[in-house]
Coordinates of C-alpha atoms and ligand atoms in Angstrom, one line a residue:
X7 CA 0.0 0.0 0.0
X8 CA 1.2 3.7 -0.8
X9 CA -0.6 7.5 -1.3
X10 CA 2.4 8.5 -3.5
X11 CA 0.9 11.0 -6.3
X12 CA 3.3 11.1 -9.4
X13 CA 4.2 14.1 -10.5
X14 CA 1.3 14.7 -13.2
X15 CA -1.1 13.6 -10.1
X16 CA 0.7 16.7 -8.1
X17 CA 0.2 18.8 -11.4
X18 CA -3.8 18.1 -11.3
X19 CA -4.1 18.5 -7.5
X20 CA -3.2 22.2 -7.8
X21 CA -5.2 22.9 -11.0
X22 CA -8.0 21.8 -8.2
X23 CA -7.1 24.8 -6.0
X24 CA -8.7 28.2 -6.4
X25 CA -5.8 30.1 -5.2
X26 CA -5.8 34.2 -5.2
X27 CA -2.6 34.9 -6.6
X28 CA -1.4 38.6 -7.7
X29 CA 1.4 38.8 -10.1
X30 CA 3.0 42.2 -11.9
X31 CA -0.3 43.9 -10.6
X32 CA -2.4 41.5 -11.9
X33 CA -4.4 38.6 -10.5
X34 CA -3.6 34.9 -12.2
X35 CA -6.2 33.0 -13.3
X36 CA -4.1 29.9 -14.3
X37 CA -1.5 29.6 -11.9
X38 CA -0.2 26.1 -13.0
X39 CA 0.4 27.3 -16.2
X40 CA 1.9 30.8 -16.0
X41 CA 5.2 30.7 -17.8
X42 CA 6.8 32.3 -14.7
X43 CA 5.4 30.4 -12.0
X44 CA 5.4 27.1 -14.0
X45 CA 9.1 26.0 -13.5
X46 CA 8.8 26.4 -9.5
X47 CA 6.0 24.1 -9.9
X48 CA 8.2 21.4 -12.2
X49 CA 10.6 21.7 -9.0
X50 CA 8.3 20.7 -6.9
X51 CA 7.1 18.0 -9.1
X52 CA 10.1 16.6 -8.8
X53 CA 9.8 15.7 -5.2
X54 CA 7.0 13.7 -6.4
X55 CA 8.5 12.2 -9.5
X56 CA 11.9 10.6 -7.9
X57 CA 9.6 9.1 -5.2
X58 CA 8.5 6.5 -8.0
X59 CA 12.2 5.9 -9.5
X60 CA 13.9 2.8 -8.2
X61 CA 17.2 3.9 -7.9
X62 CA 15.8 6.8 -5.1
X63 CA 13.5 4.6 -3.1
X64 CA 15.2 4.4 -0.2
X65 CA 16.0 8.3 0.1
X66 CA 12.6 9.7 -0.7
X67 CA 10.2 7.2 0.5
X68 CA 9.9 5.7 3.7
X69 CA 7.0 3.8 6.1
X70 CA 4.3 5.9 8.1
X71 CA 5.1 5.7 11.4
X72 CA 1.3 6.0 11.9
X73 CA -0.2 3.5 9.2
X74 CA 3.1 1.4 7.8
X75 CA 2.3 2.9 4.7
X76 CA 5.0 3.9 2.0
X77 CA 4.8 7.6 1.9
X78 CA 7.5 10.5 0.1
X79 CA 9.8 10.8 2.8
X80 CA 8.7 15.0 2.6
X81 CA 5.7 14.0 4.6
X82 CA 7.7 11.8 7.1
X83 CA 8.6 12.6 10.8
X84 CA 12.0 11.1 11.5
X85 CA 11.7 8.2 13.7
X86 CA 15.8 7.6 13.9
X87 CA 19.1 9.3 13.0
X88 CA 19.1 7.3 9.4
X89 CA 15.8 9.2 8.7
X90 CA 17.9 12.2 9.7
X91 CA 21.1 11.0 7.5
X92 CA 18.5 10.1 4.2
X93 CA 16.3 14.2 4.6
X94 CA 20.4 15.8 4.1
X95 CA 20.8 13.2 0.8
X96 CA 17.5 13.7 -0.3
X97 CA 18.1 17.6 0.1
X98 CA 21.2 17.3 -1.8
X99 CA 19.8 15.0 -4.5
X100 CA 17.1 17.0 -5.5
X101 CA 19.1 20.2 -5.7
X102 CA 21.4 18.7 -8.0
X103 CA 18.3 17.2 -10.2
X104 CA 17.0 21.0 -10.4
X105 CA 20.0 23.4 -9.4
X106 CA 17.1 25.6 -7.8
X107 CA 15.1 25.3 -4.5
X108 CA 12.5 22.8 -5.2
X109 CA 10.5 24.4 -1.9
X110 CA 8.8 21.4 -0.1
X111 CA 11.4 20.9 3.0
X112 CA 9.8 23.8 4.6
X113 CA 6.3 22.2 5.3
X114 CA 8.3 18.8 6.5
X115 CA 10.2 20.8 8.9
X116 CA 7.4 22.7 10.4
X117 CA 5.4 19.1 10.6
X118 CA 8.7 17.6 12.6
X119 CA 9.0 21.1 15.0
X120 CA 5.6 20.8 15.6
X121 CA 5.1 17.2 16.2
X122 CA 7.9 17.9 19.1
X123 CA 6.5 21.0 20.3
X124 CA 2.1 20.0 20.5
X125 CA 3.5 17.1 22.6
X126 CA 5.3 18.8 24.9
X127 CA 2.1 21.7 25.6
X128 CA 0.1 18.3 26.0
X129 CA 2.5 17.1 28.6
X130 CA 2.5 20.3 30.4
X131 CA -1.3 21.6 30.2
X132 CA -3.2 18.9 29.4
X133 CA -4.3 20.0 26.4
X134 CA -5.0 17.6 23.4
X135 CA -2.6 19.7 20.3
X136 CA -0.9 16.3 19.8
X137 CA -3.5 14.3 18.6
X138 CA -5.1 16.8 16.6
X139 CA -1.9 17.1 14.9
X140 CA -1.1 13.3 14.4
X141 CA -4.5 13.3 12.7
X142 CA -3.6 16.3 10.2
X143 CA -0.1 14.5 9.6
X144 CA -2.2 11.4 9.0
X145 CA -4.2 13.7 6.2
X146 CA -1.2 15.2 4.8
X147 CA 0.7 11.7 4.5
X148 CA -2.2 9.8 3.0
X149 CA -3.3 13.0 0.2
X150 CA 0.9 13.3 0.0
X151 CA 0.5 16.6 -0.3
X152 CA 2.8 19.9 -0.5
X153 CA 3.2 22.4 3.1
X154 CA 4.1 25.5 3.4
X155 CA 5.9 26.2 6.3
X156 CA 5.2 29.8 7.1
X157 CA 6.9 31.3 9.8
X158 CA 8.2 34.5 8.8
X159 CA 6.3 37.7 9.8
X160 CA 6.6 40.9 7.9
X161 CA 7.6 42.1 11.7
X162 CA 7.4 45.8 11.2
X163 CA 9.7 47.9 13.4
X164 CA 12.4 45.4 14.8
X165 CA 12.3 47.3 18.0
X166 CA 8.9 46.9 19.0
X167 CA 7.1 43.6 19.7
X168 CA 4.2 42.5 18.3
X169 CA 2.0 43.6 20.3
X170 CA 3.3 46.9 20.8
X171 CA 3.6 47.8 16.4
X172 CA 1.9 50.4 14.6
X173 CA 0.1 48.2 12.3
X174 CA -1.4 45.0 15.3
X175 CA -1.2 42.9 11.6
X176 CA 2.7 43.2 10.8
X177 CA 2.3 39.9 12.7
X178 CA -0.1 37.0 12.4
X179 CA -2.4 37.1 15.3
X180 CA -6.0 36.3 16.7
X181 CA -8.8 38.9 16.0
X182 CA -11.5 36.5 17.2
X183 CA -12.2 33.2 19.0
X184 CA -15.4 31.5 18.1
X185 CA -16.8 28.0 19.3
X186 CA -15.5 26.4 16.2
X187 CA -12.5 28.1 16.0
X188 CA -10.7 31.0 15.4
X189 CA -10.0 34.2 13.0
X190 CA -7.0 35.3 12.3
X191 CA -5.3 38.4 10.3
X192 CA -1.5 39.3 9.6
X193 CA 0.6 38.3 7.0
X194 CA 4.3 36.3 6.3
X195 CA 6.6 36.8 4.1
X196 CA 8.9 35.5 1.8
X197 CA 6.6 32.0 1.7
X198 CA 8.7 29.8 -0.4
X199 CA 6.9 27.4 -2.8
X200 CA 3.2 28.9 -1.5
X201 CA 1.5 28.8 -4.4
X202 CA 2.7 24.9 -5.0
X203 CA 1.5 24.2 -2.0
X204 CA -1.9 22.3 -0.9
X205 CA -1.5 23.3 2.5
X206 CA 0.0 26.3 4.9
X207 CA 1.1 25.6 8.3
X208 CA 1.7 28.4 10.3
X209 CA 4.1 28.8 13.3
X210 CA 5.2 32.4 15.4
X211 CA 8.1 34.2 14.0
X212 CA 10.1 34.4 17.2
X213 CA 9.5 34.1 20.7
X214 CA 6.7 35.7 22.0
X215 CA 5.8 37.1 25.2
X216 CA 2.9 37.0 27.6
X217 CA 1.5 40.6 26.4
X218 CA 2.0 38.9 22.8
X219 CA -0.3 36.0 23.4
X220 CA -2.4 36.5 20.4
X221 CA 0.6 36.1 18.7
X222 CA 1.3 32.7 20.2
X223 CA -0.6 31.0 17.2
X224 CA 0.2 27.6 14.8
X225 CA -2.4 26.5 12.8
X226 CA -2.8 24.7 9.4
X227 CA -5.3 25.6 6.4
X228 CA -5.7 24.7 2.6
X229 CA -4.1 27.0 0.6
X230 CA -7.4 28.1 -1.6
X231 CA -9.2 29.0 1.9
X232 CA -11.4 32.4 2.2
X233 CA -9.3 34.9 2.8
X234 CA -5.8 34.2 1.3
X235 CA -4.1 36.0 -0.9
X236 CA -0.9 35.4 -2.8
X237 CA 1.6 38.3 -3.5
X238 CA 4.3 36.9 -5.4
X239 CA 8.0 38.4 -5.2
X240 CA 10.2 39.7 -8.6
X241 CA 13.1 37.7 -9.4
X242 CA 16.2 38.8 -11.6
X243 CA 15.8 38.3 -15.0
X244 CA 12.5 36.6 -14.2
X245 CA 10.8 38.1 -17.2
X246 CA 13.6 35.8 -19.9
X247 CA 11.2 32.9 -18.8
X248 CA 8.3 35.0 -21.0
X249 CA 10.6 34.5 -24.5
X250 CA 9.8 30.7 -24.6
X251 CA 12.3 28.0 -24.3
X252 CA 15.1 30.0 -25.6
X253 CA 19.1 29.2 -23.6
X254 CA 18.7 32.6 -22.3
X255 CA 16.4 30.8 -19.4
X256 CA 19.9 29.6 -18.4
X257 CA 17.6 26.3 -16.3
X258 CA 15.4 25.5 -19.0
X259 CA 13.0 23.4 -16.6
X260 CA 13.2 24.7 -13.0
X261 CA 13.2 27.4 -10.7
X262 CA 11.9 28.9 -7.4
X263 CA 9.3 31.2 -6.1
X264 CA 8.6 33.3 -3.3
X265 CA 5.2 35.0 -2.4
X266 CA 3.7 37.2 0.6
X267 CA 1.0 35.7 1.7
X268 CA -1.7 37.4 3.4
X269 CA -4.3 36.3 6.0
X270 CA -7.8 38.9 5.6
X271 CA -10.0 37.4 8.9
X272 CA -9.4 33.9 8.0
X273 CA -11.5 31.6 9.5
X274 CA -9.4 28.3 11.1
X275 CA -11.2 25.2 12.8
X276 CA -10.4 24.2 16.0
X277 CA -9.0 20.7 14.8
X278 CA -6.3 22.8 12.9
X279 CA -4.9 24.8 15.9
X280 CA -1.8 23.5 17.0
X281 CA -0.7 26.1 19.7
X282 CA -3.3 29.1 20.9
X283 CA -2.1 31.3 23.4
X284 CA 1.0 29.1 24.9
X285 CA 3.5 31.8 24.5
X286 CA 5.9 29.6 26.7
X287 CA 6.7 27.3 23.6
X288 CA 7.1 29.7 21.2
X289 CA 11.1 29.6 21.5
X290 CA 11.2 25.8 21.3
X291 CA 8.9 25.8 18.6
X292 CA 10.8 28.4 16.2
X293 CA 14.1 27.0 17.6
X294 CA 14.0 23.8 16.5
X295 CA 12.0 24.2 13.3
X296 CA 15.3 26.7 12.5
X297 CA 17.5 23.7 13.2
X298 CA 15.5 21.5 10.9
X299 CA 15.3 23.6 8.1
X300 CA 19.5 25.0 8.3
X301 CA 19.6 21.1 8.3
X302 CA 17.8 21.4 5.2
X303 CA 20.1 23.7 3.5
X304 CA 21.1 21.1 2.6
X305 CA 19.8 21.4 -1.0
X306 CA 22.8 24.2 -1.6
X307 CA 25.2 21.3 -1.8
X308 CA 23.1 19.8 -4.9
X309 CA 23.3 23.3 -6.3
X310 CA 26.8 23.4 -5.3
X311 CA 27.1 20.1 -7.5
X312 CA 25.6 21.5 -11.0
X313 CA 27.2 24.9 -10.6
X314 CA 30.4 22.8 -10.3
X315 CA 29.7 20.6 -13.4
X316 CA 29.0 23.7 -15.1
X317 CA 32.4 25.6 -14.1
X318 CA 34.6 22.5 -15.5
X319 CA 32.8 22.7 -18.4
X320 CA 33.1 26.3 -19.5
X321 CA 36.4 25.8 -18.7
X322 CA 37.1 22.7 -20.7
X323 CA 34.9 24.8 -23.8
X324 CA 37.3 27.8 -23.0
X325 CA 40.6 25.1 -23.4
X326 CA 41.2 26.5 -20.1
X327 CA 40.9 23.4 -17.9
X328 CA 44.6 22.1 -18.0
X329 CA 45.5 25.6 -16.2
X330 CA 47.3 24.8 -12.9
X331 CA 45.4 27.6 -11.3
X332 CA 41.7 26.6 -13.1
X333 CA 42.3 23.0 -11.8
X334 CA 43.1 24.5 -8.2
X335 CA 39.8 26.7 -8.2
X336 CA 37.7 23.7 -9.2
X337 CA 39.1 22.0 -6.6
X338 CA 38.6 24.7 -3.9
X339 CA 34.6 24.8 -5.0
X340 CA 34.7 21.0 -4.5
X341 CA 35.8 21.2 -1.1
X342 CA 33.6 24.0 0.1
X343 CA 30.7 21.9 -1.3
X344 CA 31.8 18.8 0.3
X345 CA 32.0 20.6 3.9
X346 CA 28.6 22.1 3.5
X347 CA 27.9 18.7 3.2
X348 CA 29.7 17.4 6.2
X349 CA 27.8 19.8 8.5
X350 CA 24.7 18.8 6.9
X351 CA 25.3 15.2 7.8
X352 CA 26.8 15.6 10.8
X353 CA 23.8 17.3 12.1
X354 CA 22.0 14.4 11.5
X355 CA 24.0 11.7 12.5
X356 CA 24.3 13.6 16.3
X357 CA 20.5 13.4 16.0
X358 CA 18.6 12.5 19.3
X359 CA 15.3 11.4 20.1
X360 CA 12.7 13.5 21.7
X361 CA 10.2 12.6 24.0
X362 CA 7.5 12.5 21.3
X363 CA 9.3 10.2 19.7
X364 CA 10.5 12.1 16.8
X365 CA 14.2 12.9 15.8
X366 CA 15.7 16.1 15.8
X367 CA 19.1 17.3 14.7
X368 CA 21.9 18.0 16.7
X369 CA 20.6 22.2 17.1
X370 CA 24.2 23.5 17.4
X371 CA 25.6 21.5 14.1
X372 CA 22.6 22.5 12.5
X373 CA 23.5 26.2 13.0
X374 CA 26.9 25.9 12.4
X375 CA 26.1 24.1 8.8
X376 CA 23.4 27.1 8.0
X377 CA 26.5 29.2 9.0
X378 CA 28.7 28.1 6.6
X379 CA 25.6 28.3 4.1
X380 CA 25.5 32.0 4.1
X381 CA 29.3 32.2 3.0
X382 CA 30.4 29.4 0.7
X383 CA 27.8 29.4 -2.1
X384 CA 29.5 32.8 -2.4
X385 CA 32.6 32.0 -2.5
X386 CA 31.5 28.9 -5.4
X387 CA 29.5 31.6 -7.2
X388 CA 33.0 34.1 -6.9
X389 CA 35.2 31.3 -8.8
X390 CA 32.4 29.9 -10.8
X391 CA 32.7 33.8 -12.5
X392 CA 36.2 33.9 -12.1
X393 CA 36.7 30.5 -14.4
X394 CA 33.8 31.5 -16.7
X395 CA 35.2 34.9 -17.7
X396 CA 33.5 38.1 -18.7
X397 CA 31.3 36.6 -21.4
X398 CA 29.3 35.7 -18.9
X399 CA 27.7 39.3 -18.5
X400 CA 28.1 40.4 -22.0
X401 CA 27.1 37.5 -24.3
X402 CA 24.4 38.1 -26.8
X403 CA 20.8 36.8 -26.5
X404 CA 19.4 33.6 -27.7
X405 CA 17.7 35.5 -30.7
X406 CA 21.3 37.2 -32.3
X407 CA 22.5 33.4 -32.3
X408 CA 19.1 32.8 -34.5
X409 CA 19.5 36.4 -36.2
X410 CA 20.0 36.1 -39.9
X411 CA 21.7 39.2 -40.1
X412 CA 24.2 38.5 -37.0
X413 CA 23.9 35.3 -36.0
X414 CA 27.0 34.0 -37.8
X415 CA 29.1 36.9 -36.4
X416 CA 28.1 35.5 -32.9
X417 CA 29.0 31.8 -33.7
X418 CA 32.0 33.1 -35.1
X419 CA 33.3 35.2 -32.7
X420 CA 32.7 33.4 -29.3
X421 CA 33.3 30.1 -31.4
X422 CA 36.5 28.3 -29.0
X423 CA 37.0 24.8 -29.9
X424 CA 36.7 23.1 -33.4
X425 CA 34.8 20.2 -31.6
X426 CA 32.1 22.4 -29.2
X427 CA 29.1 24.4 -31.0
X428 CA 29.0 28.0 -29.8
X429 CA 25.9 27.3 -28.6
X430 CA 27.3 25.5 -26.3
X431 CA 29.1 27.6 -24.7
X432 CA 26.0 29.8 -24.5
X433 CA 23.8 27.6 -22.9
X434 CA 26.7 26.4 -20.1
X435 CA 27.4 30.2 -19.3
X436 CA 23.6 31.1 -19.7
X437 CA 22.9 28.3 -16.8
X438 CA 26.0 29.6 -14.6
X439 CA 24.2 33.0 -14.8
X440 CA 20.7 32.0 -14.0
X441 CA 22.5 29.8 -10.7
X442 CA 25.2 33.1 -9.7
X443 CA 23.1 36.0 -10.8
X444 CA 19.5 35.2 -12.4
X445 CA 16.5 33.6 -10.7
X446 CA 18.1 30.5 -9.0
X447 CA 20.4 32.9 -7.5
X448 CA 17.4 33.7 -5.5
X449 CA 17.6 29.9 -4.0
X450 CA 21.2 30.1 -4.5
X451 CA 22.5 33.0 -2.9
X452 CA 19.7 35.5 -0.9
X453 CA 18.3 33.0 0.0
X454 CA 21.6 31.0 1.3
X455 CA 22.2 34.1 3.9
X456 CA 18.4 34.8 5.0
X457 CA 16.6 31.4 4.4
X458 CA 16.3 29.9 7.8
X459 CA 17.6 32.5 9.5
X460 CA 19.9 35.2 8.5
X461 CA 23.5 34.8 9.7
X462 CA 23.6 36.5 13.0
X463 CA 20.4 34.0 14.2
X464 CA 23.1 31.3 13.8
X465 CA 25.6 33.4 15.1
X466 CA 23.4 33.7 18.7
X467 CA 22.6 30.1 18.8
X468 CA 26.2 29.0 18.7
X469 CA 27.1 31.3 21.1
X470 CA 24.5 30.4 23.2
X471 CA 25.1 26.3 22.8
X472 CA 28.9 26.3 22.6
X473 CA 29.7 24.5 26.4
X474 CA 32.7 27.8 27.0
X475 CA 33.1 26.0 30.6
X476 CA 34.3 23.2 29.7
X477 CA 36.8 24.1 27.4
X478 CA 37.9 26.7 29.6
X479 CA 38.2 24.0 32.1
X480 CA 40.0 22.0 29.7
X481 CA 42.8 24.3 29.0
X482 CA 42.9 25.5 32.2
X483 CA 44.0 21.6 33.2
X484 CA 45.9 21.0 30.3
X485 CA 48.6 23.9 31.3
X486 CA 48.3 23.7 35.4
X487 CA 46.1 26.5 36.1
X488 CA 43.3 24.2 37.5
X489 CA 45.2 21.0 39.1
X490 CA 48.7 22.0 39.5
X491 CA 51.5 20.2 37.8
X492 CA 50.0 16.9 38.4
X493 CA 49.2 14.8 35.4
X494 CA 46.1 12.7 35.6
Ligands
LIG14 FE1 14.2 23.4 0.6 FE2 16.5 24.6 0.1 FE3 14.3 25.6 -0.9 FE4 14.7 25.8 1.7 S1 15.9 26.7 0.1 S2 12.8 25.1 0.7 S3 15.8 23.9 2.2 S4 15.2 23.6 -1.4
LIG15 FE1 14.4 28.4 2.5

């Protein structure tokens, strides 16, 4: 038995959705076919479509541990460090299947955090979150169907708490509590993959205090409910994906999306709540669904794999790839991808068990790996340029290559090799563009220093988990300041 949907299943399940999305000023009747939002949907249908190829069985499927059913491992909460160890692979897998962010981690790492976090209000207050969210998980795994995790709030003045801001809705929050449930305004931002998504699942931005109660909400809805609407955000050279299937797409078949995504008095049932009010839990809850999703970050290191592919190969088109000094930069991207991929693995393997039974990463490898996220795709996308050269940024369109008047002045004048078409070369540098500078850089780079977290969040974490007495203790031994001059 499975409830795996392929990826043309996926493809009909959101034509089924009456979504309220605004693009360039304009609402979007067809959402699933709008040439700009269509490749961020192929991304995420490629979650769905490696879940039924043999060779990745065993990284993106897994069993229920509610109904023993085979489910995409998206939907899955990790019931052991190997579960842990298989989320990083299938992160890097699928970034290096679609060099962009393919958006579906999010809602599996706000399902995790808040399978951790409704037990632990049950075991304080009594209240019943737990179930009601084993039976959502239980929906979501059976329908295998696409989250957003939204946590991010527009947050307004970043002096002032929620409660306390000019405009109450710069913050998702209660306006009303009804015997069937509750209403809610705000907004959050930046909502990766939300109009791919089937669901929302919304968690507090940061950790709220008692006169910020109202603030203290997580609750799930459909995406199409009353209320919602989609704002979705510009991307660089977004617009090239409007001149058809031309090189100058750079990724001819995927890409990202980001929307804000606002809540107008939307109603929410009382079996979708999953926190009201228990501002206590708030840190834990945004704590550790930051830890799964730097964990998660993963993907960069699949990104980190085709922008490397790429970079040989310009260079080998260029007849620059038995350069000492070419052979030494390809080397340095290798290893900064292969130690984003040591933290993301690490993480995992240091994984424990909490008392809900789910697994969660090792919180201070998980930050440190995010850490390291915010630099090194940089520094890949720095010598990615470097190797590639300045045609890069200059190279003619698509259309002069198919210009009758120009078109042989192109091929002849960027022409390297005897064996290698100029195309090419075109289409290699157009995709190193669209990964460095164009719209994967979005997924790529931006989204590398602020998804999850921007770099200081790490920053306080580590600080804050780093165990400074005992390695002061340590050295203190180790040169007689503590014990004397006694060994052992
Ligand atoms: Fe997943 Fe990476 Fe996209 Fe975040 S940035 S949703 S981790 S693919
Ligand atoms: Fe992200």
């Amino acid at each position: 038995m499975n409830s795996l949907m392929n990826a043309k299943q996926y493809e009909e399940s959101l034509r089924k959705l009456q979504l309220k999305v605004y693009l360039f000023g304009k609402r979007v009747e067809n959402v699933v076919d709008n040439p700009i939002i269509r490749p961020s949907m192929n991304a995420v249908a490629a979650t769905y479509e490696l879940a039924h190829r043999p060779e990745y069985e065993d990284i993106m499927t897994t069993r229920s541990h509610l109904t023993g059913k085979k489910i995409n491992r998206f939907t899955h909460i990790h019931q052991n460090r190997d579960d842990l160890v298989k989320k990083s692979k299938m992160g890097r897998l699928l970034g290096s299947q679609t060099a962009c962010c393919f958006q579906r981690c999010v809602g599996m790492d706000a399902m995790n955090s808040l399978s951790i976090t409704t037990h632990a209000i049950d075991a304080r207050y009594g209240t019943e979150y737990y179930g009601r969210f084993l039976k959502y998980l239980e929906y979501v795994q059976e329908n295998d169907l696409t989250c957003d995790g939204a946590m991010t709030d527009p947050k307004g003045d970043r002096s002032v708490a929620p409660s306390k801001q000019l405009d109450e809705d710069v913050f998702v929050h209660v306006v009303e509590e009804r015997p069937d449930g509750i209403v809610v305004s705000g907004a959050k931002a930046h909502q990766t993959g939300a109009v791919n998504s089937h669901e929302i699942i919304v968690m507090p931005t940061l950790t709220m205090r008692e006169e910020d109660r109202d603030y203290a909400i997580s609750f799930a809805l459909p995406s199409d409910t009353e209320g919602l609407t989609y704002i979705l955000g510009r991307q660089s050279c977004d617009t090239r994906k409007l001149e058809g299937m031309t090189f100058d797409r750079g990724n001819l078949f995927y890409g990202g999306h980001e929307a804000l995504v606002v809540f107008d008095k939307v109603f929410v049932p009382w079996e979708r709540v999953f926190m009201y009010k228990e501002y206590d839990f708030t840190t834990q809850l945004v704590e550790n669904f930051a830890a799964y999703h730097r964990q998660s970050y993963a993907c960069k290191v699949g990104v980190g794999d085709v922008l490397i592919g790429a970079t040989q190969t310009i260079a080998e088109y260029n007849g620059a790839h038995r350069a000492s000094h070419i052979k030494d930069k390809i080397v340095e991207m290798n290893h900064l991808n292969e130690t984003l991929f040591c933290g993301c693995i690490a993480c995992a393997a240091e994984g424990h068990r909490e008392p809900s039974g789910t697994y969660l990463v090792d919180v201070l490898l998980a930050n440190v790996h995010k850490q390291n996220v915010t630099r090194f795709p940089y520094e890949l996308a720095r010598l990615a340029q470097d190797v590639a050269g300045g045609l890069l940024v200059t190279l003619p369109s698509a259309a002069d290559f198919d210009s009758p008047e120009v078109g042989r002045w192109v091929k002849k004048y960027y022409r390297t090799r005897a064996d290698i078409p100029t195309e090419h070369r075109a289409r290699i540098l157009r995709l190193i563009e669209n990964i460095t500078m164009g719209t994967a850089a979005v997924g790529y780079l931006t989204e590398s220093m602020h998804g999850a977290g921007s770099p200081q969040a790490q920053r306080i974490m580590i600080s804050r988990l780093i165990n400074m007495k005992h390695k002061q203790k340590i050295a203190k031994e180790l040169c007689g300041i503590e014990k004397g001059d006694q060994i052992g």
